[in-house]
Coordinates of C-alpha atoms in Angstrom, one line a residue:
Chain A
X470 CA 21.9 81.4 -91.9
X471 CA 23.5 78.1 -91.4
X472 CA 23.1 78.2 -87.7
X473 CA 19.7 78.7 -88.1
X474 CA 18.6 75.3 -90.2
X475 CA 20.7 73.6 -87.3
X476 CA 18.9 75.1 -84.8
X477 CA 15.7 74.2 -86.4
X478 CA 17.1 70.9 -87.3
X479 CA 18.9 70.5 -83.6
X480 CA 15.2 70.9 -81.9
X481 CA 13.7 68.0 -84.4
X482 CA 16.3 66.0 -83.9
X483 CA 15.8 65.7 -80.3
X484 CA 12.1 66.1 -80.1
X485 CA 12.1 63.0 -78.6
X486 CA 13.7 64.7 -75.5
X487 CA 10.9 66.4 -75.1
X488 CA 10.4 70.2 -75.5
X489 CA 8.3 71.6 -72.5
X490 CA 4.8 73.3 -74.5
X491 CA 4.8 75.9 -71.8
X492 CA 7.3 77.8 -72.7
X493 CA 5.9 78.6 -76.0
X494 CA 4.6 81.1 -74.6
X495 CA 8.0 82.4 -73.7
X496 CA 9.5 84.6 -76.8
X497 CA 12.7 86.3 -76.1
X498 CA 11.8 88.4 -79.5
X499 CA 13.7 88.0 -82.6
X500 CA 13.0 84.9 -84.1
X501 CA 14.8 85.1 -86.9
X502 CA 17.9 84.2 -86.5
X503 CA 19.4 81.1 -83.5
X504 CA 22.4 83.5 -83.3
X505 CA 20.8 86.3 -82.9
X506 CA 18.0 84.8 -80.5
X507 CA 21.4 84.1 -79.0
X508 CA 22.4 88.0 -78.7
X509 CA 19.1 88.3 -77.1
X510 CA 19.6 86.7 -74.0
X511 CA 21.4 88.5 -71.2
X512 CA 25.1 89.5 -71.9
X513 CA 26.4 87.3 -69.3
X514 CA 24.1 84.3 -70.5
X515 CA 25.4 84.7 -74.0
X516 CA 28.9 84.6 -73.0
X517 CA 28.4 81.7 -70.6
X518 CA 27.2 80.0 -72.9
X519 CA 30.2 80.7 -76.4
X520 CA 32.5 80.5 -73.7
X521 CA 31.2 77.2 -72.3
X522 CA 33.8 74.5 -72.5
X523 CA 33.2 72.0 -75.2
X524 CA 33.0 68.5 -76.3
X525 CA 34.6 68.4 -79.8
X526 CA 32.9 68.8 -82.9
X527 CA 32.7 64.7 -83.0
X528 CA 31.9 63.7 -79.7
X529 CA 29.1 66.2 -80.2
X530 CA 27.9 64.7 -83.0
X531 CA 28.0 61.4 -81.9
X532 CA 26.0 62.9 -79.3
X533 CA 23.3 64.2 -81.6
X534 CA 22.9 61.2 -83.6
X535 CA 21.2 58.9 -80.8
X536 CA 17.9 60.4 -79.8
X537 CA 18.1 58.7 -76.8
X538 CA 20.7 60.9 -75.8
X539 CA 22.7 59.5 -73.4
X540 CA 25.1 62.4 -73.2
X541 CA 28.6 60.9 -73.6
X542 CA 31.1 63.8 -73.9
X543 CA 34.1 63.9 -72.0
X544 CA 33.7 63.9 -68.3
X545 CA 34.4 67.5 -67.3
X546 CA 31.4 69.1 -69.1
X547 CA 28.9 66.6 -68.0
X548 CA 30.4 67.0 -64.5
X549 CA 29.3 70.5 -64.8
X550 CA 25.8 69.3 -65.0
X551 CA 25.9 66.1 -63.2
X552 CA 27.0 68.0 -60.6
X553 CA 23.8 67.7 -57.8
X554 CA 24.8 70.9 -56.6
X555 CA 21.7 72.8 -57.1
X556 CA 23.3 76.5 -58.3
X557 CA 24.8 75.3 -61.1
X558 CA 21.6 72.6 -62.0
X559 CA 19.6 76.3 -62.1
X560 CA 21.7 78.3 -64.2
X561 CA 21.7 75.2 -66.6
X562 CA 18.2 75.0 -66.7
X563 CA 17.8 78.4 -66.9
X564 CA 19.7 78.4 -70.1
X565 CA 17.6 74.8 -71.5
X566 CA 14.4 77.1 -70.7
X567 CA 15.6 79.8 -72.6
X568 CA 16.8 78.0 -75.6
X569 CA 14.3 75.9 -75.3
X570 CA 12.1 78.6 -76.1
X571 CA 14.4 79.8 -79.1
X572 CA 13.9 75.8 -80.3
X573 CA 10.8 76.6 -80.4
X574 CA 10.8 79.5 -81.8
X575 CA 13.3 78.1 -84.7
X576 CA 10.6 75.0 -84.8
X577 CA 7.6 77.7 -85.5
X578 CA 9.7 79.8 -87.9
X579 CA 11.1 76.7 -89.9
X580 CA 8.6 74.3 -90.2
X581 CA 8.3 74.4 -93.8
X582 CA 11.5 73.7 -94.3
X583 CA 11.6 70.5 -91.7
X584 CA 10.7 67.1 -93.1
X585 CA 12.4 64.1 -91.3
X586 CA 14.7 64.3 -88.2
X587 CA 17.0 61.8 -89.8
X588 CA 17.4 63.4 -93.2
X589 CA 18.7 66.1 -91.4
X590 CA 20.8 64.9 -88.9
X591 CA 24.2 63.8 -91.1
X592 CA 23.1 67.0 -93.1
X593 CA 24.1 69.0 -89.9
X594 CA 26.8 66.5 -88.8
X595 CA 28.5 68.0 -91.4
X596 CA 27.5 71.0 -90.8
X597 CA 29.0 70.7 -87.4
X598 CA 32.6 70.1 -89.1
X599 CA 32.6 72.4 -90.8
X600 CA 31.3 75.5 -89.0
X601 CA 32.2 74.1 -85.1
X602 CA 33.0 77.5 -83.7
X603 CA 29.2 78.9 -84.1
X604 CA 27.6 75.3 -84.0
X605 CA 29.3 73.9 -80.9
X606 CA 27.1 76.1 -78.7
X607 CA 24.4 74.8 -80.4
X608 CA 25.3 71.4 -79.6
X609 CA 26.5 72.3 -76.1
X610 CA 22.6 73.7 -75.5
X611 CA 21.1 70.7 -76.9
X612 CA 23.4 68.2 -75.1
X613 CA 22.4 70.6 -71.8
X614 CA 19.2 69.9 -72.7
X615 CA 19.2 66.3 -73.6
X616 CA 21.2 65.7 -70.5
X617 CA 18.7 67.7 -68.5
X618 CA 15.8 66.4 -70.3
X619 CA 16.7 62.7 -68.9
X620 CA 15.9 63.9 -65.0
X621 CA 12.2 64.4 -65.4
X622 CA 12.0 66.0 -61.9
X623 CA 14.6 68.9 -63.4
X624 CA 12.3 68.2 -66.6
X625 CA 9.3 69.5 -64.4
X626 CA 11.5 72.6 -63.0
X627 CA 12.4 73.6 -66.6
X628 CA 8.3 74.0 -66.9
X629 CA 8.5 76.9 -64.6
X630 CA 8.8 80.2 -65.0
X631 CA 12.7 81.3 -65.7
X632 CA 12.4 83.7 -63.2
X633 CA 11.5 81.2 -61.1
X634 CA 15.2 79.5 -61.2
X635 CA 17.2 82.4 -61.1
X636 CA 15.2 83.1 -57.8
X637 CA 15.8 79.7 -56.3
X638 CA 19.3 80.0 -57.4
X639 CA 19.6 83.1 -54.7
X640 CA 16.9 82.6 -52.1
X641 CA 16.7 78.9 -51.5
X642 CA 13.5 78.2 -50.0
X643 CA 15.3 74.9 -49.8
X644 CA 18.2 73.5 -50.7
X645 CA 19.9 70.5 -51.5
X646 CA 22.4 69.8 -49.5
X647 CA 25.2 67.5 -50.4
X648 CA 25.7 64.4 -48.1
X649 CA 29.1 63.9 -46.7
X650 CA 30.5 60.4 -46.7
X651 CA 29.8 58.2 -44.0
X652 CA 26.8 60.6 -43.0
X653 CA 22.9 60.0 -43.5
X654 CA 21.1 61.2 -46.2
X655 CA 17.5 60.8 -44.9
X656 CA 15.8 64.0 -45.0
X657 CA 15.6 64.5 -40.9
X658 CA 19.5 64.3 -40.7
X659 CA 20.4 66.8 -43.3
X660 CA 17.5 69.3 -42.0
X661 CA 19.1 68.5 -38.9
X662 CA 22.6 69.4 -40.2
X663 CA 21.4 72.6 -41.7
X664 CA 20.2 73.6 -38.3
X665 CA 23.2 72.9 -36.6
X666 CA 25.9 74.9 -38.8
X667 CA 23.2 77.7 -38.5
X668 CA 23.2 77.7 -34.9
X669 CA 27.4 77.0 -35.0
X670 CA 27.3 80.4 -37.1
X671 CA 25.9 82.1 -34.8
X672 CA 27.7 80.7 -31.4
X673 CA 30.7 82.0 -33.7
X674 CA 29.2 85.2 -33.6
X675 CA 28.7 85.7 -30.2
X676 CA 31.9 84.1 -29.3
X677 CA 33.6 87.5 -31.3
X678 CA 31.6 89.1 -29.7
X679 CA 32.1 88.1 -25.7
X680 CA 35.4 88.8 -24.8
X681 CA 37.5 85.5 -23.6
X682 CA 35.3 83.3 -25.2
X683 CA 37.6 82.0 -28.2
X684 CA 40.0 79.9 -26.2
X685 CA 36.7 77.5 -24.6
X686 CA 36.5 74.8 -26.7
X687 CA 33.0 72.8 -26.6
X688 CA 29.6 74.7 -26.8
X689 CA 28.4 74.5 -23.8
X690 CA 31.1 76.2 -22.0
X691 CA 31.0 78.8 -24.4
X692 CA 27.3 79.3 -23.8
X693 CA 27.8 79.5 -20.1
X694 CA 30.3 82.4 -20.5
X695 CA 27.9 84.4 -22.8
X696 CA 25.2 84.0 -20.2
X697 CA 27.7 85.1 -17.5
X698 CA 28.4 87.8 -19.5
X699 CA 24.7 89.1 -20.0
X700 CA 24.3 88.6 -16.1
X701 CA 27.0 90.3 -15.5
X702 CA 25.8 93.6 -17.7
X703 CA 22.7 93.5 -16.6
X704 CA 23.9 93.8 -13.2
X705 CA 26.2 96.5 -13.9
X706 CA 23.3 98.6 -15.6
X707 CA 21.8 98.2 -12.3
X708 CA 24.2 99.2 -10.4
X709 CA 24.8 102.2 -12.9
X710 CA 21.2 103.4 -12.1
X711 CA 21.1 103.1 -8.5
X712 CA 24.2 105.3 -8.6
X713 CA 22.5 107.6 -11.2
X714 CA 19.7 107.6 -8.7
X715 CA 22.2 108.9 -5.8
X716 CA 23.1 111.9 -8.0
X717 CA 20.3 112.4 -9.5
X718 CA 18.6 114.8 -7.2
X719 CA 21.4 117.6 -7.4
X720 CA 20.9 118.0 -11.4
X721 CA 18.6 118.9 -13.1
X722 CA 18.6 116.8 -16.8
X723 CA 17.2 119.7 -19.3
X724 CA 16.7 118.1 -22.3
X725 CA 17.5 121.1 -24.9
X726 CA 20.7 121.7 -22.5
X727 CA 21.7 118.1 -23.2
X728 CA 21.1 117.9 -27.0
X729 CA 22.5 120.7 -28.1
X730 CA 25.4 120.4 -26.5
X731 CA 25.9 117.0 -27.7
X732 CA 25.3 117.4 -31.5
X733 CA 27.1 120.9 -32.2
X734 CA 30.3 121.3 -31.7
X735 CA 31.5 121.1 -27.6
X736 CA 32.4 124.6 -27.1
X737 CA 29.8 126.4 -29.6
X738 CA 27.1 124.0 -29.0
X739 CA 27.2 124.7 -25.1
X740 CA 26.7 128.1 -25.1
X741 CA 24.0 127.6 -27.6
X742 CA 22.9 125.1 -24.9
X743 CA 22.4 127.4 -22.5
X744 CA 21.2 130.0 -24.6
X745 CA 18.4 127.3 -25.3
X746 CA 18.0 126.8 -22.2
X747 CA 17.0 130.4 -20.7
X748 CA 14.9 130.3 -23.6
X749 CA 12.7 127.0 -23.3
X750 CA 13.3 126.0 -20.1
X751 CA 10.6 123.1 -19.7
X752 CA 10.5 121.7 -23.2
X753 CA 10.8 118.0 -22.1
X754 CA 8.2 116.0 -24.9
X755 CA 11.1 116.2 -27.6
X756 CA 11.0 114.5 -31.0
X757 CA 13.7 113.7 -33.1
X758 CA 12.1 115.7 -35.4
X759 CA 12.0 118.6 -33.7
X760 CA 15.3 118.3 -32.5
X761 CA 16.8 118.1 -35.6
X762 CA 14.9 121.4 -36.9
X763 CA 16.2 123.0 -33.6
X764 CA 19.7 122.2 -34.7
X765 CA 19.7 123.7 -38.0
X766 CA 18.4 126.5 -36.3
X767 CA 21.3 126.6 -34.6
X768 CA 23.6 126.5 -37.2
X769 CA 23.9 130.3 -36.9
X770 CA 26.1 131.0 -33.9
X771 CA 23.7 133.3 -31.6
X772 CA 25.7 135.9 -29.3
X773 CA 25.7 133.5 -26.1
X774 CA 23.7 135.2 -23.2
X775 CA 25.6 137.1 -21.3
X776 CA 27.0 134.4 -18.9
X777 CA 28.3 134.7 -15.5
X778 CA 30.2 131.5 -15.6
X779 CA 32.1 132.7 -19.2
X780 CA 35.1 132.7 -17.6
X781 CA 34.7 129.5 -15.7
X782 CA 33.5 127.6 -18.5
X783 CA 35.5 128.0 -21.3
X784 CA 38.9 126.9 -20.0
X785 CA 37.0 124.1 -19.0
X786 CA 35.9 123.2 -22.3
X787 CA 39.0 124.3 -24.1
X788 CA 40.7 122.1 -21.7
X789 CA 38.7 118.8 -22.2
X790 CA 38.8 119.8 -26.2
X791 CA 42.7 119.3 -26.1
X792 CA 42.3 116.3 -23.9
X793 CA 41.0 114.2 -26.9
X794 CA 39.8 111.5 -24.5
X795 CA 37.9 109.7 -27.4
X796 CA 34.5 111.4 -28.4
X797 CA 32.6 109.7 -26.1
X798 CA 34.2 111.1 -22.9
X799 CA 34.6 114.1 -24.3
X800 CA 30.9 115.0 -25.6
X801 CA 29.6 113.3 -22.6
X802 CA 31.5 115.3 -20.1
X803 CA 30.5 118.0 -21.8
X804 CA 27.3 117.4 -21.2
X805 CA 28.0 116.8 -17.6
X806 CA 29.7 119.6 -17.7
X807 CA 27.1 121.8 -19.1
X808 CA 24.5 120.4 -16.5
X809 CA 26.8 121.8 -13.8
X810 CA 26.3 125.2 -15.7
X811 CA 22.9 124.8 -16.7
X812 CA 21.6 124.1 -13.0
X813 CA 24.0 126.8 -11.4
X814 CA 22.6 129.3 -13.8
X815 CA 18.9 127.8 -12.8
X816 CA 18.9 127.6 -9.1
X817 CA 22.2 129.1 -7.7
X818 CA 20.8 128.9 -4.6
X819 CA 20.9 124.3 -5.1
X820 CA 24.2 124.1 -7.1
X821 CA 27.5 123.2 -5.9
X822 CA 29.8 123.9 -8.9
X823 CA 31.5 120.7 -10.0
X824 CA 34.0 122.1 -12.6
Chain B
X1213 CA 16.0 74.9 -43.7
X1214 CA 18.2 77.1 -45.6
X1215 CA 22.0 76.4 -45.1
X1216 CA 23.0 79.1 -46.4
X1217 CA 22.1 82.5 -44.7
X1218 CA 23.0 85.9 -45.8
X1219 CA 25.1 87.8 -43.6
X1220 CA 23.5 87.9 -39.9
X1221 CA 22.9 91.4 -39.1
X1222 CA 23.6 92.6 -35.9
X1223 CA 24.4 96.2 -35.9
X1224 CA 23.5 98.7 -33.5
X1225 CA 23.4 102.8 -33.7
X1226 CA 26.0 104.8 -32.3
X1227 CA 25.9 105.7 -28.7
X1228 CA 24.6 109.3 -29.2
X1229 CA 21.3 107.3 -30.2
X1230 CA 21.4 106.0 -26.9
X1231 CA 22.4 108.9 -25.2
X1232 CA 19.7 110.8 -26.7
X1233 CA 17.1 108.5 -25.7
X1234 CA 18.4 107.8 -22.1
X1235 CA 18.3 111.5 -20.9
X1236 CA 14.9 112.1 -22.9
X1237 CA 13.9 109.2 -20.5
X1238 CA 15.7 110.6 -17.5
X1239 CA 14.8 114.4 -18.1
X1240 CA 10.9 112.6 -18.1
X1241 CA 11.7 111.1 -15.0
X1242 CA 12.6 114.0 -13.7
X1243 CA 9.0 116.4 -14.3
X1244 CA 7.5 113.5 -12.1
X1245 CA 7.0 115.3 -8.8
X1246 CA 7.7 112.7 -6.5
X1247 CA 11.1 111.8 -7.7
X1248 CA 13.3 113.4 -5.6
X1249 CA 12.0 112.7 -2.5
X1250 CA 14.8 110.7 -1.0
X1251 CA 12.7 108.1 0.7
X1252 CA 11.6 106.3 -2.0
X1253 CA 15.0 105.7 -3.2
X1254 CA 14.2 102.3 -4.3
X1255 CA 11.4 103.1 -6.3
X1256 CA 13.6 105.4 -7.7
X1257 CA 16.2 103.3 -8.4
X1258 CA 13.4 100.8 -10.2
X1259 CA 12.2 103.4 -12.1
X1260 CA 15.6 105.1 -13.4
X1261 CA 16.6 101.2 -14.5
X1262 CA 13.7 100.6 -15.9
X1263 CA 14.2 104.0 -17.9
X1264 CA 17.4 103.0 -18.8
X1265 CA 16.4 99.3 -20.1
X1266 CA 13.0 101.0 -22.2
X1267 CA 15.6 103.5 -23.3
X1268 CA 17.8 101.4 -24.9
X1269 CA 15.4 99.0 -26.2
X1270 CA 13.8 102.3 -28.4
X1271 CA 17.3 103.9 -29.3
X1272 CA 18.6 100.2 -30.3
X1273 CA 16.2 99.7 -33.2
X1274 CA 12.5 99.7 -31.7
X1275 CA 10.4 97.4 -33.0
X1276 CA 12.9 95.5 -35.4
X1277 CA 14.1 93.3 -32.9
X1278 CA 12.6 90.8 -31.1
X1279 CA 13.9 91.5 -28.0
X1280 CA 13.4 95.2 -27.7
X1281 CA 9.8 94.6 -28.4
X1282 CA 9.2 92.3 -26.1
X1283 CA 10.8 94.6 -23.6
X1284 CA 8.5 97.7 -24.5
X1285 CA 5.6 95.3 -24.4
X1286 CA 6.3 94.4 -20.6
X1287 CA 7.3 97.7 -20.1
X1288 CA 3.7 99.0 -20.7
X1289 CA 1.9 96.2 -19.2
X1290 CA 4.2 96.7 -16.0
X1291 CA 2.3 100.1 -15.9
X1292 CA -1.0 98.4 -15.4
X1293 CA -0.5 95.4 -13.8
X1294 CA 2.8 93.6 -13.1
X1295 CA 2.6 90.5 -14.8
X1296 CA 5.5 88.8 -16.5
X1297 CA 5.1 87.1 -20.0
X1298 CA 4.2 83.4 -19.8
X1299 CA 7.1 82.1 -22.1
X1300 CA 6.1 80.2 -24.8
X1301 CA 8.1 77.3 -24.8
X1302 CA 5.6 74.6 -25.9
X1303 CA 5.2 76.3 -29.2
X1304 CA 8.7 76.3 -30.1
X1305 CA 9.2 72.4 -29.3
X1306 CA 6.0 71.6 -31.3
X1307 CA 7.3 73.1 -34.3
X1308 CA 10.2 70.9 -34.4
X1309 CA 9.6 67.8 -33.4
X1310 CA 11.8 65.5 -35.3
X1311 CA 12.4 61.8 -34.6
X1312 CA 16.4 62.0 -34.3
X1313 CA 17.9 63.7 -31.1
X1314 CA 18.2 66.9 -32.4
X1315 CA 18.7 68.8 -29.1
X1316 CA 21.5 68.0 -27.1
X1317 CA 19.9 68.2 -23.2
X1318 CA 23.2 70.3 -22.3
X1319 CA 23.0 73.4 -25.0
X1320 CA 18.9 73.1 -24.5
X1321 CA 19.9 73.7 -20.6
X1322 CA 21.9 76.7 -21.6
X1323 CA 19.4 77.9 -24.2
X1324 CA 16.8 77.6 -21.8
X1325 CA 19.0 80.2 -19.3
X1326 CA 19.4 82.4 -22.3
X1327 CA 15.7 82.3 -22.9
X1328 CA 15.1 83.9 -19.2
X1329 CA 18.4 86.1 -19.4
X1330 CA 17.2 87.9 -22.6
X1331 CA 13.8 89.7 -23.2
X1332 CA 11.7 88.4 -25.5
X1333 CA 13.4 84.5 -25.4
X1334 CA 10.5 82.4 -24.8
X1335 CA 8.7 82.3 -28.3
X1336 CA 12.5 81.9 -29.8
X1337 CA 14.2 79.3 -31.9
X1338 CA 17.3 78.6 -30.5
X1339 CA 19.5 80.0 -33.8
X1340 CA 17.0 83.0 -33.3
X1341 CA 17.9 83.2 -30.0
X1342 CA 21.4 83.7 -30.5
X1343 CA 21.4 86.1 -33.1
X1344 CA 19.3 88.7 -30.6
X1345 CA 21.4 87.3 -27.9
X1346 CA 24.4 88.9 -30.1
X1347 CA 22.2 91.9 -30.6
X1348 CA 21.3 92.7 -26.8
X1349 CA 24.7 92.1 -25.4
X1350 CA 26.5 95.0 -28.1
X1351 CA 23.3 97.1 -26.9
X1352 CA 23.5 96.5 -23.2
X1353 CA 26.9 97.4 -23.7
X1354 CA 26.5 100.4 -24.9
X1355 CA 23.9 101.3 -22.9
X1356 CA 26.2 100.6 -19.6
X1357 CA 28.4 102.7 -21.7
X1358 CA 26.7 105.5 -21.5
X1359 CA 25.5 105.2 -18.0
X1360 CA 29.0 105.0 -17.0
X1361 CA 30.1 108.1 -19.2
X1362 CA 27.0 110.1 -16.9
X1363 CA 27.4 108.8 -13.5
X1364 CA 31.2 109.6 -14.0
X1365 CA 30.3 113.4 -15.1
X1366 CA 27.7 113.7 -12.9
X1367 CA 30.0 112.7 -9.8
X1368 CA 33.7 112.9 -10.4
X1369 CA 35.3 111.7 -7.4

């Protein structure tokens, strides 16, 4: 194949930019054929890569001719990797690694053929008229790599592992972050920087998230309304409990009561309740995991005890099921509800019905 | 040093977790004989918050947050001896001592009240801090919530 001896003669011809040895150890299988090495790579590589905008046929070849490479295609593709942003830097080298490695592999499989780079060179400068469509992501690769192969400290990344770019592509462990005109660049400043739009993330956060807070301009004041908002919780969960603690002596909280009435349905799940209840009365150490076995125990409705308070209750329930509240009054007065019933049913003599 | 986090994470389980988890607390509370003797109503009122607070800090993802655990661990060392933790502050400034002013005084002054506020702040980066700050706020929520949903069933006036 044509594309072949170009490959082969592409890697020769810019030997002199330097192809990492360690990846010849790297062999993406197939070596036959540069196109088909090409179909090797990942789909979206592949397409990345015939799809990649071009430098035409000429410019490429002009291109190719110096071994020294200084890359001068139109601006637009060499923006693409001159670009200091580093996710784009990766992906390119990612794809210089790779077809490094097919270079290599074309270097291996062809070096009979191979004599002198510049023999070759107008050889596939005319090869490149003639054939741009297949050849012009040949070029574009060695140009990538040319281009690339001028930065030694990229030169050094290409060394690695490719699964070592496309990782720090995703999970920076660090990153390179751009410096904004008319602001430092030393390495305090833009750690600095980072930390700061982290923390401003996260005020952002908490500012959806206390209510009255997106109208305070400044940081500070927003901070002092977050921590008056967590003061003013924590005090109301203390007042909470000492009223809990005023009530609390009248009812008696039993647990298998309280779960089952929450997590089946309002009305069935209260009689099962109680049910439960005259059954284990003093089952207090309970596990999730328990519970849940409990529960699909109750998924068949047992004939509810027979229940002095029948009457009583189910209007009740009936009544707060039409309400529709929202589920959390609902369930939860239901559960209230059902610790009326449950301690009535317990100790009559104690219980003041609360329906 | 990363700018670019993924999404912060701050969600917390529905309030039947919490409800679950509360009255477990409360129904354990209540098998301790001396709890309804109506002298020691403060005591009472101690423990019931501090079932509450352990409560939530289980239901609202145990161990997986800084703050809950920190609030378990002085839970259980409140049952031996009452001693608070000694915050440590000193190791979080060593870390990041950096030439340039990188702390304003002010929003250190109000991470420092956050640090006391929330469980668990001492040993905290300030971003750190935030994001449990966001996380204990939805969970105390939720947990006053609940409370509020009982004490109003339990005593309708």
């Amino acid at each position: 194949m044509d594309l072949t001896g170009a490959f082969g003669a592409r890697s020769a011809a810019v030997g002199a930019c330097r192809e990492p040895p360690g990846l010849e150890s790297l062999h993406l299988g197939g070596g036959d054929g540069g196109f088909t090495a090409l179909l090797e790579l990942p789909p979206t590589q592949a397409v990345e890569l015939l799809h990649f905008t071009d430098p035409s046929p000429s410019s490429s070849q002009a291109a190719v001719a110096g071994v020294g490479l200084d890359v001068s295609p139109p601006p637009p593709p060499l923006h693409a990797y001159g670009a200091l942003t580093f996710p784009s830097n990766a992906a390119l080298m990612e794809r210089a690694a790779r077809f490094s490695v097919m270079a290599n592999e074309q270097q291996n499989g062809n070096v009979s053929g191979e004599t002198t780079t510049t023999s070759s060179v107008p050889s596939n400068s005319d090869r490149v008229k003639t054939e741009p469509g297949e050849t012009d992501s040949s070029q574009r690769l060695e140009n990538n790599r040319c281009g690339i192969g001028k930065r030694k400290e990229l030169d050094k990344k290409v060394k690695g592992s490719t699964k070592k770019k496309s990782k720090s592509s995703e999970e920076l462990p660090y990153v390179h972050v751009r410096a904004r005109r008319g602001q430092a660049t030393d390495s305090h400043s833009l750690a600095e920087r980072a930390r700061r739009e982290k923390i401003n993330a996260r005020m952002k956060l908490l500012q959806e998230l206390v209510p009255g807070c997106d109208k305070i301009q400044g940081t500070a004041l927003v901070l002092d309304e977050i921590i008056n908002h967590v003061q003013s919780l924590q005090r109301q969960v203390e007042m909470l409990s000492m009223r809990l603690a005023a009530v609390n002596p009248r009812v008696d909280f039993n647990l298998d009561t309280l779960l089952a009435s929450e997590n089946c349905s309002l009305i069935d799940g209260s009689f099962n309740g109680t049910a439960m209840q005259l059954a284990w009365p003093h089952q207090v150490t309970e596990t999730e995991q328990s519970f849940h076995h409990r529960q699909l125990q109750l998924q068949q409705p047992p004939q509810p005890q027979q229940w002095p308070y029948d009457g009583l209750n189910q209007p009740a329930w009936g009544r707060e099921d039409d309400q529709g509240h929202g589920n959390e009054h609902n369930s939860l007065m239901a559960v209230s509800e059902n610790l009326m019933v449950g301690s009535a049913s317990l100790h009559p003599n104690q219980v003041k019905m609360e329906l | 040093m990363a700018s670019a986090d993924k999404p912060i994470n701050t969600d917390v389980p529905e309030k039947d977790v919490f409800t679950l988890h509360f009255l477990q607390s409360l129904s354990n509370l209540r098998r301790q004989n001396t709890f309804n003797s109506p002298e020691k109503t403060n005591d009472r009122v101690k423990k019931i918050k501090k079932a509450a607070y352990v409560s939530m800090a289980r239901a609202a993802g145990g161990t997986n947050r800084l703050w809950s655990r920190a609030l378990l661990r002085r839970a259980a060392k409140e049952n031996s001896k009452v001693v608070r933790f000694p915050r440590r502050k000193k190791r979080v400034t060593c870390l990041r001592r950096r030439r340039s002013n990188r702390r304003d005084p002010v929003e250190e002054e109000e991470a420092e009240r956050l640090r006391n506020l929330v469980p668990g702040g001492g040993g905290m980066e300030t971003s750190k801090l935030m994001e449990e700050t966001a996380h204990y706020i939805k969970c105390l929520s939720m947990q006053v919530k609940v409370m509020q949903c009982l004490v109003d069933g339990l005593a309708p006036k």
